[in-house]
Tab-separated table of C-alpha atoms in Angstrom:
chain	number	residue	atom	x	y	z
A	1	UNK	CA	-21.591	-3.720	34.881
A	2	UNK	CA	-24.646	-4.355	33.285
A	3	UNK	CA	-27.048	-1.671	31.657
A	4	UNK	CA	-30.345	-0.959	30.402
A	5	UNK	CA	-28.655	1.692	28.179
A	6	UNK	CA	-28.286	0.328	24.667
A	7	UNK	CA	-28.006	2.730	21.667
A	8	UNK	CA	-27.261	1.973	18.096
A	9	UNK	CA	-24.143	2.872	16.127
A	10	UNK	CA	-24.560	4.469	12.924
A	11	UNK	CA	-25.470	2.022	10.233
A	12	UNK	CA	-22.070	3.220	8.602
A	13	UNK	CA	-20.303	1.123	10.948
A	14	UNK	CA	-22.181	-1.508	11.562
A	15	UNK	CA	-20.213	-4.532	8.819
A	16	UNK	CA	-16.538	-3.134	9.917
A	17	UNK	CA	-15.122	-6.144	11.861
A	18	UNK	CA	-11.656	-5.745	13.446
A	19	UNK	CA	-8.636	-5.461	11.156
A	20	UNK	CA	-6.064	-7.842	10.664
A	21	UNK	CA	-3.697	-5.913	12.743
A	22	UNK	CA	-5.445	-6.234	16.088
A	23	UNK	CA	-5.368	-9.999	15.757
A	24	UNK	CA	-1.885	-10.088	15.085
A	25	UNK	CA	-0.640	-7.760	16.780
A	26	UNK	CA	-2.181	-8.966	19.848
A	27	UNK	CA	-1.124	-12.206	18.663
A	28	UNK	CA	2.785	-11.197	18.328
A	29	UNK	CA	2.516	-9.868	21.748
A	30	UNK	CA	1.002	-12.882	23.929
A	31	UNK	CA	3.403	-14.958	22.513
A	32	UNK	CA	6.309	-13.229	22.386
A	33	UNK	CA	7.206	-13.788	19.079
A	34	UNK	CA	9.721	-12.480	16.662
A	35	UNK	CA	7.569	-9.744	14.983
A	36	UNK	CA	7.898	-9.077	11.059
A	37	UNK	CA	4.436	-8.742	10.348
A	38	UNK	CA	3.302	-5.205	11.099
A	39	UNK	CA	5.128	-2.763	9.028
A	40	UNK	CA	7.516	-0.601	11.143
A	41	UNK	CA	10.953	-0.035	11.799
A	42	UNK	CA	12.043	-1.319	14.912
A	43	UNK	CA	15.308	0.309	14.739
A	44	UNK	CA	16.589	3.584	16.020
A	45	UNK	CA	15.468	6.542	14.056
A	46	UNK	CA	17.428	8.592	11.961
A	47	UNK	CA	19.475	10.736	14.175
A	48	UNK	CA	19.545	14.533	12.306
A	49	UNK	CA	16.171	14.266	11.921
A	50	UNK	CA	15.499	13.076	15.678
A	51	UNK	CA	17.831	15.639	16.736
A	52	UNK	CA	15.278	18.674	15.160
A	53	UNK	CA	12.423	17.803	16.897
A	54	UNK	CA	14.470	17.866	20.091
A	55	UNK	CA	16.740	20.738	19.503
A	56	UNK	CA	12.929	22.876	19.090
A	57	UNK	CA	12.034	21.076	22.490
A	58	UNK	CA	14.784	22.658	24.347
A	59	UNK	CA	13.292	26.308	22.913
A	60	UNK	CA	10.365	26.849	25.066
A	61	UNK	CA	10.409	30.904	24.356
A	62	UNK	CA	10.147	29.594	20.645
A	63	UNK	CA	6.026	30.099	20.675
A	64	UNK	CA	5.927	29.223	17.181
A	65	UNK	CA	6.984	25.974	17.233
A	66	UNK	CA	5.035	24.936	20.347
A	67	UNK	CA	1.026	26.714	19.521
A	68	UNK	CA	-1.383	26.011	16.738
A	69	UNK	CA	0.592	26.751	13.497
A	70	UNK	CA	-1.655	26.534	10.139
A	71	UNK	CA	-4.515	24.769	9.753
A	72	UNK	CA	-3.645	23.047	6.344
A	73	UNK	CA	-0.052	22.955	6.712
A	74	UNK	CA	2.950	24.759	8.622
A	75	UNK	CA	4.429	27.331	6.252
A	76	UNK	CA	7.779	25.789	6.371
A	77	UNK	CA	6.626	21.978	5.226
A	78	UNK	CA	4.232	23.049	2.847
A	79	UNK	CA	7.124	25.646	0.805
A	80	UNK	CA	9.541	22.664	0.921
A	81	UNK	CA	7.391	19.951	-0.278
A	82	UNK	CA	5.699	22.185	-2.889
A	83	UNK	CA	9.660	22.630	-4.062
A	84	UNK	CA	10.105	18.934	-4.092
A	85	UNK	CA	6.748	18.056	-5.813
A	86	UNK	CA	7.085	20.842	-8.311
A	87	UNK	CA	10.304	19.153	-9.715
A	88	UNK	CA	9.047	15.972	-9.546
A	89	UNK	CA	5.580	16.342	-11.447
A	90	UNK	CA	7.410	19.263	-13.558
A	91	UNK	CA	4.356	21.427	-12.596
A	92	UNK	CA	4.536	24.670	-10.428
A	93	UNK	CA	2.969	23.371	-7.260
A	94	UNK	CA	0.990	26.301	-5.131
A	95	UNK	CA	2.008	25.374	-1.538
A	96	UNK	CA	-0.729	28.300	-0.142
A	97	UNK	CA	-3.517	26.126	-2.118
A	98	UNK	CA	-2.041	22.522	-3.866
A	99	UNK	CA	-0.416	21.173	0.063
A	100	UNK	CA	-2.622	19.870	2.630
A	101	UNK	CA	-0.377	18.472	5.858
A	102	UNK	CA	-2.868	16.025	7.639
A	103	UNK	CA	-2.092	13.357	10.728
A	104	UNK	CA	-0.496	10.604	8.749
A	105	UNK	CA	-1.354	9.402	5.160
A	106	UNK	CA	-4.017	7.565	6.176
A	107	UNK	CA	-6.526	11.045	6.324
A	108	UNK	CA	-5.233	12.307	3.254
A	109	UNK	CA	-6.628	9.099	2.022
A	110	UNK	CA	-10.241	9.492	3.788
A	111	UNK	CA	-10.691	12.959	3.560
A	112	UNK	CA	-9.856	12.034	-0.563
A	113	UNK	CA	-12.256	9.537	-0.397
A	114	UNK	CA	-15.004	11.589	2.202
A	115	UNK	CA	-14.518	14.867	0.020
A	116	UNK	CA	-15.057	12.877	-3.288
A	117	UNK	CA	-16.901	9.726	-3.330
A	118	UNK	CA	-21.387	9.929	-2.925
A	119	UNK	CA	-23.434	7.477	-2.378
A	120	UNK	CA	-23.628	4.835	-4.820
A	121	UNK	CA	-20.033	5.567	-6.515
A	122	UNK	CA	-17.514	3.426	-7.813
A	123	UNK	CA	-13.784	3.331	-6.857
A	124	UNK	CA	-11.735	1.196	-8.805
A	125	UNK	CA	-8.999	-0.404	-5.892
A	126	UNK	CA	-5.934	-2.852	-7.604
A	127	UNK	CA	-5.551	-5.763	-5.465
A	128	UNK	CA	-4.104	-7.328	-3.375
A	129	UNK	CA	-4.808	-3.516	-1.724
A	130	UNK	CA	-4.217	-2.400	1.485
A	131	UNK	CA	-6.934	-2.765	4.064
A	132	UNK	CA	-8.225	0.482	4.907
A	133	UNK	CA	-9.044	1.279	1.232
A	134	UNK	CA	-12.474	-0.621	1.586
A	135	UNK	CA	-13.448	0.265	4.673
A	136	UNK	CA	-12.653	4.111	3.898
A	137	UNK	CA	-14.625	4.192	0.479
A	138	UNK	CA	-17.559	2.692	2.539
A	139	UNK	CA	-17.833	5.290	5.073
A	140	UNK	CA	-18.059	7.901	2.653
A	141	UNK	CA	-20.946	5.881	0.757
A	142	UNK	CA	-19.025	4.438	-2.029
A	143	UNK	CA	-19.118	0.859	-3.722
A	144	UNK	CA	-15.709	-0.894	-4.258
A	145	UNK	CA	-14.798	-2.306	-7.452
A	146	UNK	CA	-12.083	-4.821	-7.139
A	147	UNK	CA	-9.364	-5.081	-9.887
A	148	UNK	CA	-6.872	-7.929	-9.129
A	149	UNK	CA	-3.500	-8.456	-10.086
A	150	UNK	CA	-2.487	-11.919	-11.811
A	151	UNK	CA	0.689	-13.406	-10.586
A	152	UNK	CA	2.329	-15.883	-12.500
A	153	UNK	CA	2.677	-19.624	-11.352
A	154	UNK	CA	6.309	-19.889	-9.604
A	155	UNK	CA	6.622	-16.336	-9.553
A	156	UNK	CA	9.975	-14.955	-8.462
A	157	UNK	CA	9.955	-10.981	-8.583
A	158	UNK	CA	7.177	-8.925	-7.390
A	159	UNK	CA	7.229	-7.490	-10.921
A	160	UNK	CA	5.071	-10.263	-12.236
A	161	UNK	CA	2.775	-9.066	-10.234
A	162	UNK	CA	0.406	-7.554	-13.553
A	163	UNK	CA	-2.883	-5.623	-14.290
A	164	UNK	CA	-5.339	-6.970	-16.522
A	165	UNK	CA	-6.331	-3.950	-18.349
A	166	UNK	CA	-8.998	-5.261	-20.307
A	167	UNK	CA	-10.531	-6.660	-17.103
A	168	UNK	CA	-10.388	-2.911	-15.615
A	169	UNK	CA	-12.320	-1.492	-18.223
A	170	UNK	CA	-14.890	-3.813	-18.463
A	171	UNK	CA	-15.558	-2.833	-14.990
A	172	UNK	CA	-15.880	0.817	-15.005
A	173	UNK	CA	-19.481	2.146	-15.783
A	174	UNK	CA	-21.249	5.308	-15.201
A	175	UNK	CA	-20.925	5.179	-11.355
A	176	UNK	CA	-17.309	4.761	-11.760
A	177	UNK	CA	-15.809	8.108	-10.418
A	178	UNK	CA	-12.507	6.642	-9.101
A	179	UNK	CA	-9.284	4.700	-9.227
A	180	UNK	CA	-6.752	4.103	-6.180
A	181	UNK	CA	-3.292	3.512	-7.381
A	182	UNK	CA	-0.526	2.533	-4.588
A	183	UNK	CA	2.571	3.267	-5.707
A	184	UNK	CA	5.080	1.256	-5.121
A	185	UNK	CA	2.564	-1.104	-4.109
A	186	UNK	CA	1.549	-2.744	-0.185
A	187	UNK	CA	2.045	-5.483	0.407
A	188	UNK	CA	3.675	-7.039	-2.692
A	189	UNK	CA	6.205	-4.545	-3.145
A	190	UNK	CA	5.900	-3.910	-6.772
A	191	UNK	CA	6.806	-0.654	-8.696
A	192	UNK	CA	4.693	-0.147	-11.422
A	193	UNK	CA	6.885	0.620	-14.475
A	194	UNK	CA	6.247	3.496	-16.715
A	195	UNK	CA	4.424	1.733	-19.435
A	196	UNK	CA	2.311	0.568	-16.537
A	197	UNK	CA	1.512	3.808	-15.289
A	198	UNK	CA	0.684	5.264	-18.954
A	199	UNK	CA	-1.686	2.812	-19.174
A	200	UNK	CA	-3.544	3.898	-16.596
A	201	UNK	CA	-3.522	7.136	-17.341
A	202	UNK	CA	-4.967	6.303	-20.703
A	203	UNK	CA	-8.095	4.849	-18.934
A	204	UNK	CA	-7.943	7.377	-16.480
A	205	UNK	CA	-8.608	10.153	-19.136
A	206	UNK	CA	-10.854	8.078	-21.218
A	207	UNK	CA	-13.589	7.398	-18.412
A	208	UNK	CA	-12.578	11.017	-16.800
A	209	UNK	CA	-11.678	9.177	-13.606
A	210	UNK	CA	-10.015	11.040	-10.160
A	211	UNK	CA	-7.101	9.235	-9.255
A	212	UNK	CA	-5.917	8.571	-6.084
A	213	UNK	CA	-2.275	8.118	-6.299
A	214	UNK	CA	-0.708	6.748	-2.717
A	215	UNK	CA	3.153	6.361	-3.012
A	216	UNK	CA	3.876	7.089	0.751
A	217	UNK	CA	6.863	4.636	-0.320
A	218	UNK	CA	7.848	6.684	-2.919
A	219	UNK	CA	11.671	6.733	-1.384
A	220	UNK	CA	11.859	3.237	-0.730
A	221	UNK	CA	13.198	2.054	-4.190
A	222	UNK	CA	16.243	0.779	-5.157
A	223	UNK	CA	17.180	3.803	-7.699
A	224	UNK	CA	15.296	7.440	-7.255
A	225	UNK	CA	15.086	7.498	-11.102
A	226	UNK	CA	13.360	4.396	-11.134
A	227	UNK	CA	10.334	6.146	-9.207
A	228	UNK	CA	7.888	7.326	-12.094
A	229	UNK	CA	4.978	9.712	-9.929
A	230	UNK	CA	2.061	9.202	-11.425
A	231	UNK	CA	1.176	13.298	-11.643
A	232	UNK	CA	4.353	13.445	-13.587
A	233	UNK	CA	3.138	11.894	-16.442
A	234	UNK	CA	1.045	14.016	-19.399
A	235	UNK	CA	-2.221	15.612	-18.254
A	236	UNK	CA	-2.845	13.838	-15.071
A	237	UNK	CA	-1.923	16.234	-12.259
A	238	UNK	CA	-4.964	18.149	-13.038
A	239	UNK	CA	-6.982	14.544	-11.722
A	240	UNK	CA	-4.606	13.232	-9.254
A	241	UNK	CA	-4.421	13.690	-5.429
A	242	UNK	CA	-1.067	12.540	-4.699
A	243	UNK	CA	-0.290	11.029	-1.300
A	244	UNK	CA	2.929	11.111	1.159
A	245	UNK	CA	4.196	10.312	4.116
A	246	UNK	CA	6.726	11.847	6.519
A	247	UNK	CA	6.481	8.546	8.454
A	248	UNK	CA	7.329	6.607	5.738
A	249	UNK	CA	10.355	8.898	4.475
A	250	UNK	CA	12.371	9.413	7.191
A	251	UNK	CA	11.550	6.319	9.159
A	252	UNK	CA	9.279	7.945	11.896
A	253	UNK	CA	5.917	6.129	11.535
A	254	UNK	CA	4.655	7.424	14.970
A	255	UNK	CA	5.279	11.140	14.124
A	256	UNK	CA	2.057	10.499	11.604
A	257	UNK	CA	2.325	13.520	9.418
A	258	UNK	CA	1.552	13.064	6.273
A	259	UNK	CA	0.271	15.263	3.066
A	260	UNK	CA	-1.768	15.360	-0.254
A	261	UNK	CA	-0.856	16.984	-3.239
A	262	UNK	CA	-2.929	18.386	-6.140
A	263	UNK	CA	-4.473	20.943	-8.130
A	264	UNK	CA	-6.635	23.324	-6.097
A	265	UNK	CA	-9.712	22.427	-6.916
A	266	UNK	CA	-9.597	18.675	-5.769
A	267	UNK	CA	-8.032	19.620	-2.426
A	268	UNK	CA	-10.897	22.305	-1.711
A	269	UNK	CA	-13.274	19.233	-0.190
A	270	UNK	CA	-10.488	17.912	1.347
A	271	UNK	CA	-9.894	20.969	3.311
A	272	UNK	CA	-13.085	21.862	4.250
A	273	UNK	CA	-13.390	18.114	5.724
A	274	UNK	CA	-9.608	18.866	7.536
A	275	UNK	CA	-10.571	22.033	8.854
A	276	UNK	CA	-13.629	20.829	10.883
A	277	UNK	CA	-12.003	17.495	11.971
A	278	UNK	CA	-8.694	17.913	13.851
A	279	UNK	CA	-7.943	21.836	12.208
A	280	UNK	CA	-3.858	21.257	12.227
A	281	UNK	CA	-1.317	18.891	13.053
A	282	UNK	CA	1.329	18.846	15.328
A	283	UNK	CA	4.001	21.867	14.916
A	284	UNK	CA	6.958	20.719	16.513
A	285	UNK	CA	6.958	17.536	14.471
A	286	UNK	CA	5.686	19.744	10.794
A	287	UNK	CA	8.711	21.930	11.764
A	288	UNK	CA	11.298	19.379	11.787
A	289	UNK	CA	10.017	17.371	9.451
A	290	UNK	CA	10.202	20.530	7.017
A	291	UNK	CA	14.009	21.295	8.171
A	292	UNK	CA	14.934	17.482	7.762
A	293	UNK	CA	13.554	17.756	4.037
A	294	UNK	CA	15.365	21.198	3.675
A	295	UNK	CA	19.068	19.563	4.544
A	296	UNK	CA	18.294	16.404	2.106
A	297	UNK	CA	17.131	17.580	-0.349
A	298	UNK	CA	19.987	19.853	-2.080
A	299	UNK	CA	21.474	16.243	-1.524
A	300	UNK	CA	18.799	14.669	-3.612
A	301	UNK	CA	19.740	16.546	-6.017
A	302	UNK	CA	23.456	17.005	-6.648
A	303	UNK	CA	24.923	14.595	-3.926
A	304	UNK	CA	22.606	11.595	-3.878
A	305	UNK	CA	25.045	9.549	-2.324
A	306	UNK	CA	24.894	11.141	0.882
A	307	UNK	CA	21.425	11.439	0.633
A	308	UNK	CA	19.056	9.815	3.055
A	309	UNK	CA	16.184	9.957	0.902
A	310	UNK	CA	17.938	9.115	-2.632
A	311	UNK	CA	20.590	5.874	-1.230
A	312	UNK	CA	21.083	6.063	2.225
A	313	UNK	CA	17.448	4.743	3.151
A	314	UNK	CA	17.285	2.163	0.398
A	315	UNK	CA	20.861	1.149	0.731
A	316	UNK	CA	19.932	-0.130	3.987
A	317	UNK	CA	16.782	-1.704	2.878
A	318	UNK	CA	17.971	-3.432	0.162
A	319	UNK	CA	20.455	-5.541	2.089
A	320	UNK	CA	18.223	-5.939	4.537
A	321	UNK	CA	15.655	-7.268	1.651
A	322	UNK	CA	18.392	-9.799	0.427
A	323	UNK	CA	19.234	-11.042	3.971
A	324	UNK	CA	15.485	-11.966	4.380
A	325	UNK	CA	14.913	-13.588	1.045
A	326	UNK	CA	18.001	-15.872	2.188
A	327	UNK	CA	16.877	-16.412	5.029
A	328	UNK	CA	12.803	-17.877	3.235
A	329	UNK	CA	14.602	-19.622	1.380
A	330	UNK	CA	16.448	-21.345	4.101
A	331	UNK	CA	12.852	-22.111	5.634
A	332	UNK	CA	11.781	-23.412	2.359
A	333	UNK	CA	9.665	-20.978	1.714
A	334	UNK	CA	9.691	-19.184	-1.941
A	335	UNK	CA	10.442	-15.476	-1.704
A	336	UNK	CA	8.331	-12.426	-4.134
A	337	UNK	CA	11.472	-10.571	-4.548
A	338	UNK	CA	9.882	-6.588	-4.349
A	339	UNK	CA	11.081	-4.017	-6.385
A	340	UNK	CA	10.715	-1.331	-3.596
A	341	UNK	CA	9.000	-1.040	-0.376
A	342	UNK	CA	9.523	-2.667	2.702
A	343	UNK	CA	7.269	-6.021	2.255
A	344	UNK	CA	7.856	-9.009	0.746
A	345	UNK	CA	5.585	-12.418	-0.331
A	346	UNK	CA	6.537	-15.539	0.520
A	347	UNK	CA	5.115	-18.571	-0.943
A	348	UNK	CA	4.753	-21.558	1.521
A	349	UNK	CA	2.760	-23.835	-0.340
A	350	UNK	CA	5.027	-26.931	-0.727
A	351	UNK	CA	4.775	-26.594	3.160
A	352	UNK	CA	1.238	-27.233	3.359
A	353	UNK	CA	1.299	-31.199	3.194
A	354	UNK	CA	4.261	-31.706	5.555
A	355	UNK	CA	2.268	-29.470	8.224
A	356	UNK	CA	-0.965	-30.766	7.807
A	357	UNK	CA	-2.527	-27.837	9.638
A	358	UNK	CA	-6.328	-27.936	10.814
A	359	UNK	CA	-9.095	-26.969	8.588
A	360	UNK	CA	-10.765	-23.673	9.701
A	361	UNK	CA	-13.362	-21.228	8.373
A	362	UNK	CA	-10.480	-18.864	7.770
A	363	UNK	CA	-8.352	-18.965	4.041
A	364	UNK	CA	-5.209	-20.862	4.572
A	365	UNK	CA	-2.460	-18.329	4.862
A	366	UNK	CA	-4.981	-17.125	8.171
A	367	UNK	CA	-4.404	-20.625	9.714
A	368	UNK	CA	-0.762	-20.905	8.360
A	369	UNK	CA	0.361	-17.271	10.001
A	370	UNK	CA	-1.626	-18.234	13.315
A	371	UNK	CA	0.553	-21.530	13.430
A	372	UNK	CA	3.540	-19.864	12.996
A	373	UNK	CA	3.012	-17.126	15.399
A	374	UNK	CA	1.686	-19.585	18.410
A	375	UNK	CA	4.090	-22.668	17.618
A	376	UNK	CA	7.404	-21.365	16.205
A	377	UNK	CA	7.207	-18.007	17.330
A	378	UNK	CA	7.525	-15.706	14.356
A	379	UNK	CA	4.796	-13.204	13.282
A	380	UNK	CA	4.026	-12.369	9.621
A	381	UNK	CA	0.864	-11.192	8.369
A	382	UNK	CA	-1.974	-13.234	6.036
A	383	UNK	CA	-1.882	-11.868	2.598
A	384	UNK	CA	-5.647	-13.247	1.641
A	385	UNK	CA	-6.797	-10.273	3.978
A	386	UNK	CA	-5.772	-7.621	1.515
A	387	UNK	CA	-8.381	-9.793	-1.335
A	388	UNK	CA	-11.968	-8.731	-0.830
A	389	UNK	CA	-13.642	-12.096	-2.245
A	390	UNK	CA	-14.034	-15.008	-0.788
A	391	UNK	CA	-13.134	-16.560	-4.203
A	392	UNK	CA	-9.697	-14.401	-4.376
A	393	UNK	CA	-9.102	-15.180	-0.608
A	394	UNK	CA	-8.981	-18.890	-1.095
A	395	UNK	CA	-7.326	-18.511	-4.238
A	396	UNK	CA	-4.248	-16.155	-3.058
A	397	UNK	CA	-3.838	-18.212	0.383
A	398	UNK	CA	-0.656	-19.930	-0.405
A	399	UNK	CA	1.519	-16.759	0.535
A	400	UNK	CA	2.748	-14.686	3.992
A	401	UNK	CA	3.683	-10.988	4.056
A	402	UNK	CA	6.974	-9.898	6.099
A	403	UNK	CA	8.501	-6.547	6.846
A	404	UNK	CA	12.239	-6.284	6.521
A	405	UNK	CA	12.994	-2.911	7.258
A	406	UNK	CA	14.038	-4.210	11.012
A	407	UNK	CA	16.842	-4.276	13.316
A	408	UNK	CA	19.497	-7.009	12.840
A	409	UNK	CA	19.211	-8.177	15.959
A	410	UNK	CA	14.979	-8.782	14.627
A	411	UNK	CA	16.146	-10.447	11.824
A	412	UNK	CA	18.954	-12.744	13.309
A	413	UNK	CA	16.449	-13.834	15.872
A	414	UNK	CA	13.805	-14.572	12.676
A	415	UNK	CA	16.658	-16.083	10.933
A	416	UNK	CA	17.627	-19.099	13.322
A	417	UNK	CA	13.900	-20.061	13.599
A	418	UNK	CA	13.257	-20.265	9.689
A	419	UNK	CA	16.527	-22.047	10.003
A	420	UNK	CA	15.081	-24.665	12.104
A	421	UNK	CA	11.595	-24.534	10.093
A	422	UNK	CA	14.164	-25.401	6.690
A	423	UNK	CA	15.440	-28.479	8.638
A	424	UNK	CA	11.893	-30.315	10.319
């Protein structure tokens, strides 16, 4: 129907294209393929902490777990995460004033960057870095400042993956009020070791930086102890938002609940933004996520072999990471074994020639994901898109992303046409 009527957005908005995802998941979907590009698990949840949520279903007289509970986080979650965040950052976490419980991660993240970031500021994002980061410090007025990883040539381990330090500070300024770390990092599934992480610190206190640390997969490594939080180390809880997910940690990405973590006084804008946006989050889902936390974690602790959070999630994601790097290889591609996480890189360049694939405006990996989604049926995701220049783009187009964490059935089905990729 055509109009007359023709307002204009805010000018906010007006240079945000669609994301990545739309394309391909809309891609994925038309053609049917085999989907290990968007990063879910398409396998049945866990079942104790499915069987919470509906055990307070079946309790309709139980008001409290069906009305508005807390604005800024149901009493329950917030006491059992402050508990768990106190002994990991060896601080005394308030969960009245140093929890916020938001809808998913990915608020914690804006309201960090809406409560924190004026006009004209600098926020120092690590790249390759996951898409919403730009998008998010440009809404609330800031200027990102790209700092991106070198990988060396015939890389093998997402560990090579490393920060040029010097680089880092030569870009941080006067306007430079920020630095996002993702921890372990999306999409190349590094875990940044301790040294690392002191590092950063160092520069962190030198320029008086906040810190944005994001380790929603902070229970998706191989060994809990190998999981350094970056508030844990000297002096930097008092600058760091820390950010979680309950999505992430118990395999539930559509519950979106997530939190941020931090010293009262950097969580004060976050709240005020929280309270006038959506006020609380969902209590059925805040209550069980809170009593699925409260059985694991005495686990955690002294039994961490029948935890779900210390081995029993990244048991399964391990093997699952070593049947898919068999299965690249197979396809001839070269596999970025991660250290954590539920990504990995894989380098199809010697691929390139034998495909001879058209020449579009788009980097390579853009045309080389499309290919593979429309011709052999198998959707992966274009790692250029998490590089914000052109000139990185082009540069870092020889690689795809894939999610592992899926069902076998996914992966056998992904498996026999990588098989038949290995052998044209």
């Amino acid at each position: 129907m055509l109009s007359s009527f023709s307002p204009k957005p805010a000018e906010r908005t007006a240079d945000h294209a669609a994301s990545i995802w739309v394309e391909f998941t809309t891609l994925a979907a038309e053609t049917k393929a085999v989907n290990l590009g968007q990063g879910f698990p398409d396998s049945p949840a866990p079942k104790f902490v499915t069987d919470l949520l509906e055990n307070l279903s079946k309790q309709p007289e139980l008001t409290a777990a069906h009305q508005y509970t807390r604005g800024y986080g149901h009493p329950m979650l917030v006491y059992i995460l402050a508990k768990m965040y106190s002994h990991f950052y060896n601080v005394q976490v308030d969960p009245m004033n140093e929890v916020l419980v938001t809808v998913g991660a990915y608020l914690s993240l804006y309201y960090a960057f809406l409560g924190w970031v004026n006009k004209g500021d600098e926020v120092l994002i690590i790249e390759p870095a996951y898409d919403c980061y730009y998008p998010q410090v440009k809404f609330a007025g800031g200027v990102p400042v790209p700092v991106v990883m070198n990988l060396a040539e015939g890389a093998t381990s997402a560990s090579q993956f490393t920060i040029d330090f010097d680089d880092m500070e030569k870009k941080i300024n006067n306007k430079t009020k920020m630095l996002v770390i993702n921890n372990p990092h999306n999409p190349t599934g590094k875990l940044f070791t301790r040294q690392e992480l002191e590092k950063l610190a160092e520069i962190a206190k030198k320029h008086n930086l906040i810190v944005i640390a994001d380790e929603v997969y902070e229970f998706h490594v191989w060994d809990k102890n190998d999981m350094v939080r970056f508030a844990s180390l000297p002096g930097m809880y008092e600058r760091t938002i820390s950010i979680g997910s309950a999505g992430k940690a118990f395999s539930v990405t559509g519950w979106k609940l997530g939190w941020a973590v931090g010293p009262k006084q950097l969580l004060e804008p976050l709240k005020a933004i929280h309270q006038n946006c959506v006020f609380t989050c969902s209590t059925p889902t805040q209550m069980a996520i809170a009593q699925a936390f409260q059985l694991d974690w005495p686990k955690f602790l002294n039994d961490p072999k029948n935890s779900y959070l210390a081995s029993g999630l990244s048991g399964e994601l391990r093997d699952k990471r070593d049947k898919l790097a068999r299965m690249l290889e197979e396809g001839n591609f070269r596999p970025i074994i991660p250290d954590a996480g539920y990504f990995m890189l894989a380098d199809y360049s010697h691929l390139k020639e034998g495909l001879k694939l058209a020449t579009e405006q788009d980097p390579d990996d853009f045309v080389f994901s499309r290919w593979l989604c429309r011709e052999k049926k198998l959707a992966v995701i274009p790692p250029s898109a998490f590089y914000s220049s052109r000139e990185q783009k082009e540069k870092n187009s020889n690689m795809v992303r894939l999610c592992y964490f899926k069902k076998n059935e996914t992966l056998d089905a992904a498996e026999v046409i990588l098989k038949k990729l290995g052998k044209e």
